[in-house]
Amino acid sequence: LGAELNLGLSTKQPQETNQHQQQQPPVQQASEPTSTILVPKGVKVANKRKWETNEVNAVEKHLNRFIKTCTVPGKKDCEACIKAEPDALKDRDWLAVKFFVKNRITALKRKM
């Protein structure tokens, strides 16, 4: 009786593992690596655009005094600039204008 049990178990185990291995689909390598960026819920992802020449000229025309005095403009100053140049700055909000001036000031300070 003990020999029959050993025979039965020894023949079933390899068959089960072979069947299990055969049922798994082959692993395929991706042609290009994919990456995903996890962004916390509620955080906006900004679309970065290069500043056009007419946009730069419009901001420098109205907010050049802030750049020269190394002072970051406030919301009212930025909105006034956008209202004064609606055609050039139609796709920019006041924060984009503010950070443009801030980055300009930072770049000038690095050159000093």
PDB file of C-alpha atoms in Angstrom:
ATOM      1  CA  LEU A   1       0.000   0.000   0.000  1.00  0.00           C
ATOM      2  CA  GLY A   2       2.848   2.379   0.832  1.00  0.00           C
ATOM      3  CA  ALA A   3       4.484   1.718  -2.575  1.00  0.00           C
ATOM      4  CA  GLU A   4       1.295   2.602  -4.403  1.00  0.00           C
ATOM      5  CA  LEU A   5       1.026   5.945  -2.654  1.00  0.00           C
ATOM      6  CA  ASN A   6       4.597   6.852  -3.507  1.00  0.00           C
ATOM      7  CA  LEU A   7       4.063   5.890  -7.120  1.00  0.00           C
ATOM      8  CA  GLY A   8       0.856   7.884  -7.369  1.00  0.00           C
ATOM      9  CA  LEU A   9       2.370  11.004  -5.871  1.00  0.00           C
ATOM     10  CA  SER A  10       5.580  10.834  -7.851  1.00  0.00           C
ATOM     11  CA  THR A  11       3.718  10.569 -11.183  1.00  0.00           C
ATOM     12  CA  LYS A  12       1.200  13.345 -10.442  1.00  0.00           C
ATOM     13  CA  GLN A  13       3.557  16.042  -9.204  1.00  0.00           C
ATOM     14  CA  PRO A  14       5.693  16.409 -12.361  1.00  0.00           C
ATOM     15  CA  GLN A  15       2.589  16.380 -14.551  1.00  0.00           C
ATOM     16  CA  GLU A  16       0.949  19.167 -12.519  1.00  0.00           C
ATOM     17  CA  THR A  17       4.028  21.374 -12.677  1.00  0.00           C
ATOM     18  CA  ASN A  18       4.449  20.737 -16.407  1.00  0.00           C
ATOM     19  CA  GLN A  19       0.817  21.616 -17.068  1.00  0.00           C
ATOM     20  CA  HIS A  20       1.138  24.721 -14.912  1.00  0.00           C
ATOM     21  CA  GLN A  21       4.273  25.816 -16.742  1.00  0.00           C
ATOM     22  CA  GLN A  22       2.697  25.209 -20.148  1.00  0.00           C
ATOM     23  CA  GLN A  23      -0.385  27.299 -19.342  1.00  0.00           C
ATOM     24  CA  GLN A  24       1.605  30.459 -18.575  1.00  0.00           C
ATOM     25  CA  PRO A  25       1.944  32.803 -21.562  1.00  0.00           C
ATOM     26  CA  PRO A  26       5.512  33.573 -22.616  1.00  0.00           C
ATOM     27  CA  VAL A  27       6.953  36.827 -21.278  1.00  0.00           C
ATOM     28  CA  GLN A  28       7.379  39.396 -24.040  1.00  0.00           C
ATOM     29  CA  GLN A  29       9.846  42.249 -23.894  1.00  0.00           C
ATOM     30  CA  ALA A  30       8.472  45.716 -24.669  1.00  0.00           C
ATOM     31  CA  SER A  31       9.963  47.262 -27.805  1.00  0.00           C
ATOM     32  CA  GLU A  32      10.336  50.633 -26.041  1.00  0.00           C
ATOM     33  CA  PRO A  33      10.570  51.183 -22.316  1.00  0.00           C
ATOM     34  CA  THR A  34       7.541  52.960 -20.969  1.00  0.00           C
ATOM     35  CA  SER A  35       7.593  55.252 -17.984  1.00  0.00           C
ATOM     36  CA  THR A  36       4.759  56.735 -16.040  1.00  0.00           C
ATOM     37  CA  ILE A  37       4.958  59.718 -13.761  1.00  0.00           C
ATOM     38  CA  LEU A  38       2.861  59.522 -10.644  1.00  0.00           C
ATOM     39  CA  VAL A  39       1.327  62.903  -9.905  1.00  0.00           C
ATOM     40  CA  PRO A  40      -0.479  63.442  -6.600  1.00  0.00           C
ATOM     41  CA  LYS A  41      -4.210  63.981  -6.866  1.00  0.00           C
ATOM     42  CA  GLY A  42      -5.134  67.649  -7.238  1.00  0.00           C
ATOM     43  CA  VAL A  43      -1.775  68.731  -8.689  1.00  0.00           C
ATOM     44  CA  LYS A  44      -1.913  70.428 -12.078  1.00  0.00           C
ATOM     45  CA  VAL A  45       0.690  69.551 -14.681  1.00  0.00           C
ATOM     46  CA  ALA A  46       1.796  72.652 -16.555  1.00  0.00           C
ATOM     47  CA  ASN A  47       2.293  72.612 -20.295  1.00  0.00           C
ATOM     48  CA  LYS A  48       5.569  74.378 -20.932  1.00  0.00           C
ATOM     49  CA  ARG A  49       5.770  76.568 -24.006  1.00  0.00           C
ATOM     50  CA  LYS A  50       8.654  78.584 -25.312  1.00  0.00           C
ATOM     51  CA  TRP A  51       8.119  82.334 -25.071  1.00  0.00           C
ATOM     52  CA  GLU A  52       7.626  83.946 -28.481  1.00  0.00           C
ATOM     53  CA  THR A  53       9.500  87.120 -29.375  1.00  0.00           C
ATOM     54  CA  ASN A  54       6.354  89.271 -29.324  1.00  0.00           C
ATOM     55  CA  GLU A  55       5.434  87.944 -25.858  1.00  0.00           C
ATOM     56  CA  VAL A  56       8.914  88.709 -24.496  1.00  0.00           C
ATOM     57  CA  ASN A  57       8.834  92.214 -25.999  1.00  0.00           C
ATOM     58  CA  ALA A  58       5.395  92.904 -24.503  1.00  0.00           C
ATOM     59  CA  VAL A  59       6.462  91.836 -20.996  1.00  0.00           C
ATOM     60  CA  GLU A  60       9.752  93.717 -21.180  1.00  0.00           C
ATOM     61  CA  LYS A  61       7.972  96.849 -22.430  1.00  0.00           C
ATOM     62  CA  HIS A  62       5.621  97.006 -19.435  1.00  0.00           C
ATOM     63  CA  LEU A  63       7.552  95.267 -16.651  1.00  0.00           C
ATOM     64  CA  ASN A  64      11.146  96.227 -17.426  1.00  0.00           C
ATOM     65  CA  ARG A  65      11.331  98.401 -14.303  1.00  0.00           C
ATOM     66  CA  PHE A  66      10.781  95.283 -12.178  1.00  0.00           C
ATOM     67  CA  ILE A  67      13.560  93.452 -13.990  1.00  0.00           C
ATOM     68  CA  LYS A  68      15.965  96.397 -13.551  1.00  0.00           C
ATOM     69  CA  THR A  69      15.179  96.799  -9.837  1.00  0.00           C
ATOM     70  CA  CYS A  70      15.244  93.003  -9.241  1.00  0.00           C
ATOM     71  CA  THR A  71      11.706  93.104  -7.853  1.00  0.00           C
ATOM     72  CA  VAL A  72       9.149  90.440  -8.689  1.00  0.00           C
ATOM     73  CA  PRO A  73       5.843  92.003  -9.826  1.00  0.00           C
ATOM     74  CA  GLY A  74       2.554  91.321  -8.112  1.00  0.00           C
ATOM     75  CA  LYS A  75      -0.695  90.017  -9.539  1.00  0.00           C
ATOM     76  CA  LYS A  76      -2.091  93.481 -10.350  1.00  0.00           C
ATOM     77  CA  ASP A  77       1.063  94.481 -12.245  1.00  0.00           C
ATOM     78  CA  CYS A  78       1.030  91.256 -14.276  1.00  0.00           C
ATOM     79  CA  GLU A  79      -2.672  91.562 -15.071  1.00  0.00           C
ATOM     80  CA  ALA A  80      -2.173  95.187 -16.140  1.00  0.00           C
ATOM     81  CA  CYS A  81       0.562  94.032 -18.506  1.00  0.00           C
ATOM     82  CA  ILE A  82      -1.734  91.370 -20.004  1.00  0.00           C
ATOM     83  CA  LYS A  83      -4.540  93.947 -20.437  1.00  0.00           C
ATOM     84  CA  ALA A  84      -2.141  96.378 -22.133  1.00  0.00           C
ATOM     85  CA  GLU A  85      -0.956  93.702 -24.588  1.00  0.00           C
ATOM     86  CA  PRO A  86      -3.953  91.385 -25.105  1.00  0.00           C
ATOM     87  CA  ASP A  87      -2.883  90.159 -28.552  1.00  0.00           C
ATOM     88  CA  ALA A  88       0.634  89.139 -27.563  1.00  0.00           C
ATOM     89  CA  LEU A  89      -0.226  87.697 -24.137  1.00  0.00           C
ATOM     90  CA  LYS A  90      -3.599  86.097 -24.860  1.00  0.00           C
ATOM     91  CA  ASP A  91      -2.286  82.581 -24.040  1.00  0.00           C
ATOM     92  CA  ARG A  92      -0.460  83.562 -20.838  1.00  0.00           C
ATOM     93  CA  ASP A  93      -1.921  83.982 -17.372  1.00  0.00           C
ATOM     94  CA  TRP A  94      -0.605  86.364 -14.731  1.00  0.00           C
ATOM     95  CA  LEU A  95       1.446  83.646 -13.022  1.00  0.00           C
ATOM     96  CA  ALA A  96       3.268  82.840 -16.270  1.00  0.00           C
ATOM     97  CA  VAL A  97       4.151  86.521 -16.653  1.00  0.00           C
ATOM     98  CA  LYS A  98       5.265  86.740 -13.022  1.00  0.00           C
ATOM     99  CA  PHE A  99       7.532  83.682 -13.312  1.00  0.00           C
ATOM    100  CA  PHE A 100       8.941  84.957 -16.605  1.00  0.00           C
ATOM    101  CA  VAL A 101      10.050  88.152 -14.852  1.00  0.00           C
ATOM    102  CA  LYS A 102      11.297  86.186 -11.829  1.00  0.00           C
ATOM    103  CA  ASN A 103      13.369  83.888 -14.071  1.00  0.00           C
ATOM    104  CA  ARG A 104      14.739  86.899 -15.961  1.00  0.00           C
ATOM    105  CA  ILE A 105      15.859  88.465 -12.665  1.00  0.00           C
ATOM    106  CA  THR A 106      17.485  85.179 -11.600  1.00  0.00           C
ATOM    107  CA  ALA A 107      19.336  84.925 -14.922  1.00  0.00           C
ATOM    108  CA  LEU A 108      20.636  88.496 -14.565  1.00  0.00           C
ATOM    109  CA  LYS A 109      21.825  87.822 -11.015  1.00  0.00           C
ATOM    110  CA  ARG A 110      23.796  84.796 -12.224  1.00  0.00           C
ATOM    111  CA  LYS A 111      25.611  86.917 -14.787  1.00  0.00           C
ATOM    112  CA  MET A 112      26.722  89.399 -12.101  1.00  0.00           C
TER     113      MET A 112
END
